[in-house]
Each structure stands twice: as C-alpha cells, then as structure tokens.
CSV table of C-alpha atoms in Angstrom, one decimal:
chain,number,residue,atom,x,y,z
A,556,LEU,CA,356.9,81.3,222.7
A,557,ASP,CA,358.1,78.3,224.7
A,558,ARG,CA,358.5,75.5,222.3
A,559,GLU,CA,361.0,73.0,221.5
A,560,SER,CA,362.2,72.9,218.1
A,561,LYS,CA,362.7,69.3,217.9
A,562,ALA,CA,360.5,67.0,220.2
A,563,MET,CA,362.1,64.3,222.4
A,564,PRO,CA,359.8,61.1,222.5
A,565,PRO,CA,357.6,60.6,225.6
A,566,THR,CA,359.7,57.6,226.6
A,567,ALA,CA,363.0,59.5,226.2
A,568,ARG,CA,361.5,62.1,229.0
A,569,GLY,CA,361.1,59.2,231.5
A,570,ASP,CA,357.3,58.8,230.6
A,571,HIS,CA,356.8,55.3,230.7
A,572,THR,CA,353.0,55.0,231.6
A,573,ALA,CA,350.6,53.8,229.6
A,574,SER,CA,349.0,57.3,228.9
A,575,ALA,CA,345.9,58.4,226.6
A,576,ARG,CA,347.8,61.1,224.6
A,577,ALA,CA,346.7,62.7,221.2
A,578,LEU,CA,349.1,63.7,218.7
A,579,VAL,CA,348.8,66.5,216.2
A,580,THR,CA,351.1,66.2,213.1
A,581,VAL,CA,351.4,68.6,209.9
A,582,GLY,CA,354.1,67.1,208.7
A,583,THR,CA,357.3,68.9,207.3
A,584,THR,CA,355.2,71.7,205.9
A,585,SER,CA,352.7,74.2,207.5
A,586,PHE,CA,348.7,74.0,208.0
A,587,ASP,CA,348.0,76.6,210.5
A,588,ASP,CA,344.2,76.1,210.0
A,589,LEU,CA,344.6,72.6,211.8
A,590,VAL,CA,347.3,74.0,214.2
A,591,HIS,CA,344.7,76.5,215.4
A,592,ALA,CA,341.9,74.3,215.1
A,593,VAL,CA,343.1,72.1,217.8
A,594,CYS,CA,345.0,74.6,219.8
A,595,THR,CA,341.6,75.9,221.8
A,596,GLU,CA,340.2,75.5,225.2
A,597,ASP,CA,337.1,73.9,223.9
A,598,VAL,CA,339.7,71.0,222.1
A,599,ILE,CA,341.6,70.6,225.2
A,600,ARG,CA,338.4,70.1,227.2
A,601,ALA,CA,336.9,67.7,224.7
A,602,LEU,CA,340.1,65.7,225.0
A,603,LYS,CA,340.2,65.8,228.6
A,604,ARG,CA,336.3,64.6,228.8
A,605,LYS,CA,337.2,61.5,226.6
A,606,GLY,CA,340.0,60.3,228.9
A,607,TYR,CA,343.2,62.1,227.2
A,608,ASP,CA,345.8,63.3,229.6
A,609,GLY,CA,347.9,65.2,227.0
A,610,LEU,CA,348.2,66.8,223.7
A,611,HIS,CA,351.7,67.1,221.6
A,612,VAL,CA,351.3,69.4,218.6
A,613,GLN,CA,353.8,69.2,215.9
A,614,ILE,CA,353.5,72.3,213.6
A,615,GLY,CA,356.3,72.0,211.1
A,616,ARG,CA,356.9,75.5,209.5
A,617,GLY,CA,353.8,77.0,210.8
A,618,SER,CA,352.9,79.0,213.8
A,619,ALA,CA,351.5,78.3,217.2
A,620,PRO,CA,348.5,80.1,218.1
A,621,SER,CA,349.1,83.4,220.2
A,622,SER,CA,346.8,82.0,223.0
A,623,VAL,CA,349.5,79.4,223.8
A,624,ASP,CA,350.0,80.7,227.4
A,625,LYS,CA,346.4,80.8,228.3
A,626,LEU,CA,345.9,77.2,226.8
A,627,ARG,CA,349.0,75.9,228.8
A,628,ALA,CA,347.4,77.4,232.0
A,629,LEU,CA,344.2,75.8,231.7
A,630,ALA,CA,345.8,72.7,230.7
A,631,ARG,CA,348.2,72.7,234.1
A,632,ALA,CA,344.9,73.3,235.8
A,633,LEU,CA,342.8,70.1,234.0
A,634,SER,CA,346.3,67.9,234.8
A,635,PHE,CA,346.5,67.9,231.1
A,636,SER,CA,349.8,68.4,229.0
A,637,LEU,CA,350.1,70.7,226.1
A,638,GLU,CA,353.4,70.3,224.2
A,639,ILE,CA,354.4,72.0,221.0
A,640,TYR,CA,357.1,71.3,218.6
A,641,ASP,CA,358.3,72.4,215.3
A,642,TYR,CA,359.6,68.9,214.4
A,643,ILE,CA,359.3,65.4,215.7
A,644,ASP,CA,362.5,63.2,214.8
A,645,ASP,CA,361.5,60.1,216.2
A,646,PHE,CA,357.7,60.0,214.8
A,647,ASP,CA,357.7,56.2,215.5
A,648,ALA,CA,357.9,56.7,219.1
A,649,PHE,CA,355.4,59.1,219.5
A,650,LEU,CA,353.0,57.1,217.5
A,651,ARG,CA,353.5,54.4,219.8
A,652,ALA,CA,353.0,56.9,222.5
A,653,SER,CA,349.6,58.0,221.4
A,654,LYS,CA,346.1,56.9,221.4
A,655,LEU,CA,344.8,59.3,218.7
A,656,VAL,CA,346.6,60.9,215.9
A,657,ILE,CA,345.1,64.0,214.2
A,658,SER,CA,347.0,64.6,211.0
A,659,HIS,CA,347.3,66.3,207.9
A,660,ALA,CA,346.2,64.6,204.8
A,661,GLY,CA,349.5,64.0,203.8
A,662,ALA,CA,350.0,60.4,202.3
A,663,GLY,CA,353.4,59.9,204.3
A,664,SER,CA,352.0,60.6,207.8
A,665,VAL,CA,348.5,58.8,207.1
A,666,PHE,CA,350.5,55.7,205.9
A,667,GLU,CA,353.1,56.0,208.8
A,668,THR,CA,350.3,55.8,211.1
A,669,LEU,CA,348.0,53.2,209.7
A,670,ARG,CA,351.0,50.7,209.2
A,671,HIS,CA,350.7,50.1,212.9
A,672,GLY,CA,347.8,47.5,212.1
A,673,GLU,CA,346.2,46.4,215.2
A,674,ARG,CA,348.4,48.7,217.2
A,675,ALA,CA,347.6,51.8,215.1
A,676,PRO,CA,346.5,54.8,217.0
A,677,PHE,CA,343.0,56.0,216.1
A,678,LEU,CA,343.5,58.5,212.8
A,679,LEU,CA,341.5,61.5,212.5
A,680,VAL,CA,342.6,62.9,209.2
A,681,VAL,CA,342.0,66.9,208.5
A,682,VAL,CA,342.3,67.6,205.0
A,683,ASN,CA,343.5,71.1,203.8
A,684,GLU,CA,340.7,73.0,201.9
A,685,ARG,CA,343.2,75.5,200.7
A,686,LEU,CA,344.9,73.1,198.4
A,687,MET,CA,344.1,73.2,194.8
A,688,ASP,CA,343.4,69.7,193.0
A,689,ASN,CA,342.9,68.3,196.5
A,690,HIS,CA,344.4,64.6,196.4
A,691,GLN,CA,344.5,64.8,200.3
A,692,ARG,CA,340.6,64.4,200.2
A,693,GLU,CA,340.4,61.7,197.7
A,694,LEU,CA,343.1,60.1,200.0
A,695,ALA,CA,341.2,60.9,203.0
A,696,GLU,CA,337.7,59.6,201.3
A,697,GLU,CA,339.2,56.5,200.3
A,698,LEU,CA,340.5,55.4,203.5
A,699,ALA,CA,337.4,56.3,205.5
A,700,ASP,CA,335.2,54.3,203.1
A,701,ARG,CA,337.4,51.2,204.2
A,702,GLY,CA,336.9,52.2,207.4
A,703,CYS,CA,340.4,52.9,208.5
A,704,LEU,CA,340.1,56.4,209.6
A,705,ARG,CA,337.9,59.4,210.0
A,706,TRP,CA,338.4,62.4,208.3
A,707,CYS,CA,337.4,66.3,208.3
A,708,VAL,CA,338.3,69.7,207.7
A,709,PRO,CA,339.8,71.8,210.2
A,710,SER,CA,336.2,73.4,211.2
A,711,LYS,CA,335.0,70.3,212.2
A,712,VAL,CA,338.0,68.8,214.3
A,713,LEU,CA,336.0,69.7,217.5
A,714,ALA,CA,332.8,67.8,216.3
A,715,GLU,CA,334.7,64.6,215.6
A,716,ILE,CA,336.5,64.4,218.8
A,717,CYS,CA,333.2,65.1,220.3
A,718,ALA,CA,332.0,62.4,218.2
A,719,LEU,CA,334.5,59.6,219.6
A,720,ASP,CA,332.9,56.9,221.7
A,721,ALA,CA,332.9,57.4,225.3
A,722,ASP,CA,336.4,55.4,225.6
A,723,GLY,CA,337.9,58.2,223.3
A,724,THR,CA,338.0,55.9,220.4
A,725,TYR,CA,335.9,54.8,217.3
A,726,GLN,CA,335.1,51.7,215.5
A,727,ARG,CA,337.6,51.1,212.7
A,728,ARG,CA,339.2,48.7,210.8
A,729,THR,CA,343.0,47.7,210.1
A,730,TYR,CA,344.5,48.8,206.7
A,731,GLU,CA,345.0,46.3,204.9
A,732,ARG,CA,348.1,46.7,202.4
A,733,GLY,CA,347.8,46.0,198.9
A,734,THR,CA,350.4,44.2,197.0
A,735,CYS,CA,352.4,45.7,194.6
A,736,ARG,CA,352.5,43.7,191.3
A,737,LEU,CA,354.4,46.2,189.3
A,738,SER,CA,357.3,44.1,188.7
A,739,GLU,CA,355.3,41.1,187.3
A,740,HIS,CA,353.3,43.7,184.9
A,741,LEU,CA,356.4,44.8,184.0
A,742,ASN,CA,358.0,41.5,183.5
A,743,GLU,CA,354.9,40.4,181.4
A,744,LEU,CA,355.1,43.5,179.2
A,745,LEU,CA,358.9,43.4,178.8
A,746,PHE,CA,359.3,39.4,178.4
C-alpha cells in the first residue's frame, strides 16, 4: 500500500491554490467502516460532481481498503487527488485547506473543526454504530439540531454527499461556544 504514515499540510507541499478538498478523519483511533464508506468509486465521483478536486483520508490505526490502487487510477482519470495517511500532524492546516470535513463523531475532531467559526469547513459527522452507550450519536444529534453540522452513519455517507447543495456545501449555522461558568459556581458553593 502506497500511503504516507504522517501527512504534510497541503500548503507545505506547494499547494497554494484555493481548492475544494474533502478531508476524512477518524482521529487517533480506527473506524474502518467510515474509511471504507468514503473510499469508493461512487463517493469519488459524487465529490467530483459537487466540485471537489481531492480527498484526504486519515485512517489512524485502521486499514485502507484493498481497492486503493483502483481508486487512485479512477481519481487520476478524473483529475482528482486521493491521498491516504495514518495520521495528520498539523490537523489545523488540513482543516484550513478543506471545504468539507467528514469526521468520526469524536468530540476533539468535531470541536476542532467547529472552532473555526464562519471559516470552518462544512462538517459531516459519521457516528460509529458499534459503540456501546453511544455518546457520539448524542453529540452529533445535538450539534445537528443547532444547525452546525450534518450527521449520518457509514452506510449513508454517499447519500449525504449527494444531498449537498450544488456548490458542494449546505446551509449551516456557526457554532457558538458556550461560556464556562464552572469557576463562578464553585466560588458560590465554596465562599
């Protein structure tokens, strides 16, 4: 398998053009159902139809699909970039270079993306259905109810990509951080 273990940010590779890239991340764990859901001919073609020119896939401790060579050949034929990495050191640089992030529902990856405010890439969160006491689904549902992201399960990723607006985005609200008042409450209790 031809993949890099750690990714270099797009701008560090000399890619300074404004591109419509999609970034997939599973964080530091493994989520092969998500990786295999996005690494398909149908997803590459759907992203290309929506105006995307590349897909960066960060697979963590997971495994890349066995069809990666066939997918790269298709990507080249479509003038589409497909890159697969184990880990991304400068996640923030990849976020800034992406128009769409397809992420596992880990709070770290989700909030790291949303903290970019109005400049945040559009965020599709994919919930791992295999987890017990699925807090990921609760987080995804709450933030979707607030209009900050869309969410789905791995089997619905293609449908969600196809449902993006013609420009490859969707309507969303900027995430508004709450104010932590824990210290105020502790002071009230203690003093």
